[in-house]
Coordinates of C-alpha atoms and ligand atoms in Angstrom, one line a residue:
M1056 CA 53.4 -11.1 44.3
A1057 CA 55.9 -8.1 45.9
K1058 CA 58.1 -6.1 43.9
L1059 CA 62.1 -7.4 44.3
K1060 CA 64.9 -5.5 43.6
L1061 CA 68.9 -6.9 44.2
T1062 CA 71.5 -5.0 44.3
Y1063 CA 74.8 -5.7 44.3
F1064 CA 77.8 -5.0 42.3
D1065 CA 78.3 -4.9 38.7
F1066 CA 80.1 -8.5 38.2
H1067 CA 79.3 -12.5 38.5
G1068 CA 80.0 -13.7 41.4
G1069 CA 80.5 -12.9 45.1
R1070 CA 77.6 -13.3 48.1
G1071 CA 75.2 -11.3 45.5
E1072 CA 75.0 -13.9 43.0
P1073 CA 73.5 -17.3 45.1
A1074 CA 70.1 -14.9 45.3
R1075 CA 70.0 -13.4 41.6
L1076 CA 70.5 -17.5 40.5
A1077 CA 67.2 -18.7 43.1
L1078 CA 65.1 -15.8 41.5
A1079 CA 66.1 -17.0 38.0
I1080 CA 65.3 -20.4 39.2
G1081 CA 62.5 -19.7 40.3
G1082 CA 61.5 -17.7 37.7
I1083 CA 60.9 -14.6 39.7
A1084 CA 61.1 -11.4 37.9
F1085 CA 62.8 -8.2 39.9
E1086 CA 64.7 -5.7 39.2
D1087 CA 68.6 -6.9 39.1
E1088 CA 69.8 -2.9 40.0
R1089 CA 74.5 -3.5 39.1
V1090 CA 76.6 -1.0 41.6
P1091 CA 79.8 0.2 39.1
L1092 CA 82.2 -0.4 41.4
S1093 CA 83.4 3.0 40.5
E1094 CA 80.0 4.5 42.0
W1095 CA 81.1 2.3 45.2
S1096 CA 82.3 5.2 47.5
G1097 CA 79.2 7.3 46.5
R1098 CA 76.4 5.0 47.7
K1099 CA 78.4 3.3 50.9
G1100 CA 77.6 5.4 53.1
G1101 CA 73.6 4.9 52.1
T1102 CA 73.3 1.4 53.1
P1103 CA 72.6 -0.1 56.2
F1104 CA 76.5 -1.7 57.6
G1105 CA 78.2 0.1 54.0
G1106 CA 78.2 -3.8 52.4
L1107 CA 76.0 -5.5 49.4
P1108 CA 73.8 -7.3 48.3
I1109 CA 70.7 -5.2 49.3
L1110 CA 66.8 -6.7 48.5
E1111 CA 64.6 -4.1 48.6
V1112 CA 60.5 -6.0 48.9
D1113 CA 57.3 -3.6 47.9
G1114 CA 60.0 -0.5 48.8
Q1115 CA 61.6 -1.9 52.2
I1116 CA 65.5 -3.0 52.4
V1117 CA 67.1 -5.8 54.2
T1118 CA 70.8 -6.4 53.7
Q1119 CA 72.9 -9.7 54.7
S1120 CA 73.7 -12.0 51.7
N1121 CA 73.0 -15.8 53.7
G1122 CA 69.2 -13.9 55.4
I1123 CA 68.7 -12.8 51.5
N1124 CA 69.6 -15.9 50.3
R1125 CA 67.2 -17.9 53.0
Y1126 CA 64.4 -15.3 51.4
V1127 CA 64.5 -15.6 48.5
G1128 CA 65.3 -19.7 48.6
K1129 CA 61.7 -19.4 50.1
L1130 CA 60.1 -17.9 47.6
T1131 CA 61.7 -20.2 45.2
G1132 CA 61.7 -23.4 46.3
L1133 CA 65.4 -23.7 47.5
Y1134 CA 65.0 -23.4 51.0
P1135 CA 64.1 -26.5 53.4
T1136 CA 61.1 -26.6 54.7
D1137 CA 61.9 -29.1 56.6
P1138 CA 64.0 -27.4 60.1
W1139 CA 67.0 -30.6 60.0
Q1140 CA 67.6 -29.8 56.5
A1141 CA 66.9 -25.9 56.8
A1142 CA 69.8 -26.1 59.4
L1143 CA 71.7 -27.9 57.3
C1144 CA 71.9 -25.4 54.5
D1145 CA 72.1 -22.7 57.2
E1146 CA 75.5 -24.8 57.3
A1147 CA 76.6 -24.8 54.2
M1148 CA 75.8 -21.3 53.3
D1149 CA 78.0 -19.8 57.4
A1150 CA 80.7 -22.0 56.6
V1151 CA 81.1 -20.8 52.7
E1152 CA 80.9 -17.2 54.9
D1153 CA 83.7 -18.1 57.4
I1154 CA 86.1 -18.8 54.9
T1155 CA 85.1 -15.6 52.7
I1156 CA 85.7 -13.5 55.2
K1157 CA 89.4 -14.9 55.6
M1158 CA 90.0 -14.6 52.5
V1159 CA 88.4 -11.0 51.7
A1160 CA 90.9 -10.0 54.5
T1161 CA 93.5 -10.4 52.4
F1162 CA 92.5 -8.3 49.2
D1163 CA 94.1 -5.2 50.8
L1164 CA 97.2 -6.4 51.5
P1165 CA 100.7 -5.1 50.8
E1166 CA 101.9 -7.8 47.8
A1167 CA 104.7 -9.6 49.6
Q1168 CA 102.2 -10.4 53.1
K1169 CA 99.7 -10.6 50.6
K1170 CA 101.1 -13.7 48.9
A1171 CA 102.1 -14.4 52.3
A1172 CA 98.4 -14.7 53.4
R1173 CA 97.1 -16.1 51.0
Q1174 CA 99.7 -19.5 51.3
A1175 CA 98.5 -19.5 54.3
L1176 CA 94.9 -19.6 53.4
V1177 CA 95.9 -22.3 51.0
E1178 CA 98.1 -25.0 53.4
G1179 CA 95.0 -23.9 56.1
P1180 CA 91.3 -22.8 56.6
L1181 CA 91.5 -22.9 52.4
R1182 CA 92.5 -26.6 52.8
L1183 CA 89.4 -27.5 55.4
Y1184 CA 86.7 -25.7 54.8
L1185 CA 87.1 -27.9 51.5
T1186 CA 87.8 -30.9 53.3
R1187 CA 85.1 -30.5 55.3
L1188 CA 82.2 -29.2 52.9
Q1189 CA 83.0 -31.9 51.2
E1190 CA 82.4 -34.7 53.6
R1191 CA 79.2 -33.0 54.7
L1192 CA 78.0 -32.9 51.1
E1193 CA 79.3 -36.9 51.4
A1194 CA 77.0 -37.6 54.1
Q1195 CA 74.2 -36.0 52.8
G1196 CA 74.4 -38.6 49.8
G1197 CA 77.3 -37.0 47.9
L1198 CA 74.8 -34.6 45.5
Y1199 CA 72.9 -31.4 47.3
F1200 CA 74.0 -30.0 50.9
A1201 CA 70.6 -30.1 52.3
G1202 CA 67.1 -31.9 51.7
R1203 CA 68.7 -34.0 48.9
R1204 CA 67.8 -32.2 45.9
L1205 CA 69.2 -28.1 45.0
S1206 CA 69.1 -25.4 47.6
V1207 CA 70.6 -21.9 48.0
A1208 CA 73.0 -23.3 50.1
D1209 CA 74.2 -25.4 46.8
L1210 CA 74.3 -22.0 45.0
K1211 CA 77.1 -20.6 47.6
V1212 CA 79.3 -23.7 47.5
F1213 CA 78.6 -23.3 43.4
V1214 CA 79.5 -19.4 43.6
W1215 CA 82.5 -20.6 45.6
I1216 CA 84.6 -23.0 43.9
E1217 CA 84.0 -21.1 41.0
H1218 CA 86.0 -18.1 42.2
L1219 CA 88.8 -20.9 43.6
K1220 CA 89.4 -21.6 40.8
S1221 CA 88.4 -18.5 38.8
G1222 CA 92.4 -17.8 38.6
K1223 CA 91.4 -14.5 39.6
L1224 CA 92.6 -15.0 43.5
D1225 CA 96.6 -14.4 43.0
H1226 CA 98.5 -17.7 45.2
I1227 CA 95.2 -19.6 45.3
P1228 CA 96.2 -23.0 42.7
T1229 CA 93.2 -23.2 40.2
D1230 CA 93.3 -26.7 41.1
L1231 CA 93.6 -26.5 45.0
P1232 CA 89.6 -27.1 44.6
D1233 CA 90.4 -31.0 42.4
R1234 CA 93.2 -31.7 44.7
V1235 CA 91.3 -31.4 47.9
A1236 CA 87.8 -31.6 47.4
P1237 CA 87.0 -33.1 44.1
R1238 CA 83.6 -34.2 45.3
L1239 CA 82.6 -30.3 45.1
V1240 CA 84.6 -29.9 41.4
E1241 CA 81.7 -32.1 40.3
H1242 CA 79.1 -30.6 42.9
R1243 CA 80.3 -27.4 40.7
D1244 CA 80.1 -28.9 38.0
R1245 CA 76.0 -30.9 38.6
V1246 CA 74.7 -26.8 39.8
K1247 CA 76.3 -25.3 37.0
A1248 CA 74.0 -28.2 34.5
V1249 CA 71.4 -26.8 35.6
P1250 CA 69.1 -25.9 32.7
Q1251 CA 68.5 -22.8 34.2
I1252 CA 72.2 -21.5 35.1
R1253 CA 73.0 -22.9 32.0
A1254 CA 70.0 -20.3 30.2
Y1255 CA 71.4 -17.7 33.2
Y1256 CA 74.8 -17.1 31.9
A1257 CA 73.9 -17.2 28.1
T1258 CA 71.8 -14.5 29.1
H1259 CA 73.9 -12.6 31.2
G1260 CA 77.6 -13.3 29.4
V1261 CA 80.2 -15.9 30.6
R1262 CA 81.2 -14.8 34.4
G1263 CA 83.5 -12.6 34.3
Ligands
LIG2678 N1 78.1 -9.6 56.1 C1 78.1 -8.8 54.6 C2 78.6 -8.8 54.2 C3 78.8 -7.4 52.9 C4 80.0 -7.4 52.3 O1 80.4 -7.2 53.2 N2 79.5 -7.5 50.7 C5 81.0 -7.2 50.5 C6 80.4 -7.9 48.5 S1 80.9 -9.6 48.7 C7 81.0 -5.9 50.1 O2 80.3 -4.8 49.8 N3 82.0 -5.0 49.6 C8 82.9 -3.6 50.0 C9 82.6 -2.5 51.0 O3 82.8 -3.4 52.0 O4 83.1 -1.5 50.8 C10 76.8 -10.0 53.7 O5 76.5 -11.3 54.2 O6 75.7 -9.6 52.9

């Protein structure tokens, strides 16, 4: 078995979390390197594209969260082998990436601009992505995004819904997913109830 090291920030959630969860579900040992935000400015320049996560496999590194999700999904049986189901899995992960990029663009705005930008996100793109992802879930039977079983797409959407409902995003109502896409909140609950995910958060502490 290859020696794995996943480097991401020292918090629950974000682009590194689905791979951490997939490896935990698959029972695959890996070095879980968590970079404190205080150390990031000194390390950013040494990364290929100035961002995390980074996966190291037997001393070689690769970046890009969804590619990493696919790789660990293949190692853990959490990425569909059927090409069409794999495309559906990719669709959900890339949709979350699209909306994540829009949200991240608001992070460093001055307060008044941030409020306006986030209110616009709530009325526009957030509502749209929640609605459409719910539709895509329902089109696959309502339980999972691809292959009628848990995949890395479910982990990625789960992490996103948790973030939206966390209360950590000022000006984003925490009940937005409940109002716009209740099936995604049920999906969040379903993923959270996976025994290995419950065990993961029991070990790593409540989501912060
Ligand atoms: N396209 C990259 C984006 C990586 C990225 O921007 N990661 C964020 C954390 S989720 C980051 O490193 N932010 C710190 C920075 O940009 O300095 C991916 O999907 O992995």
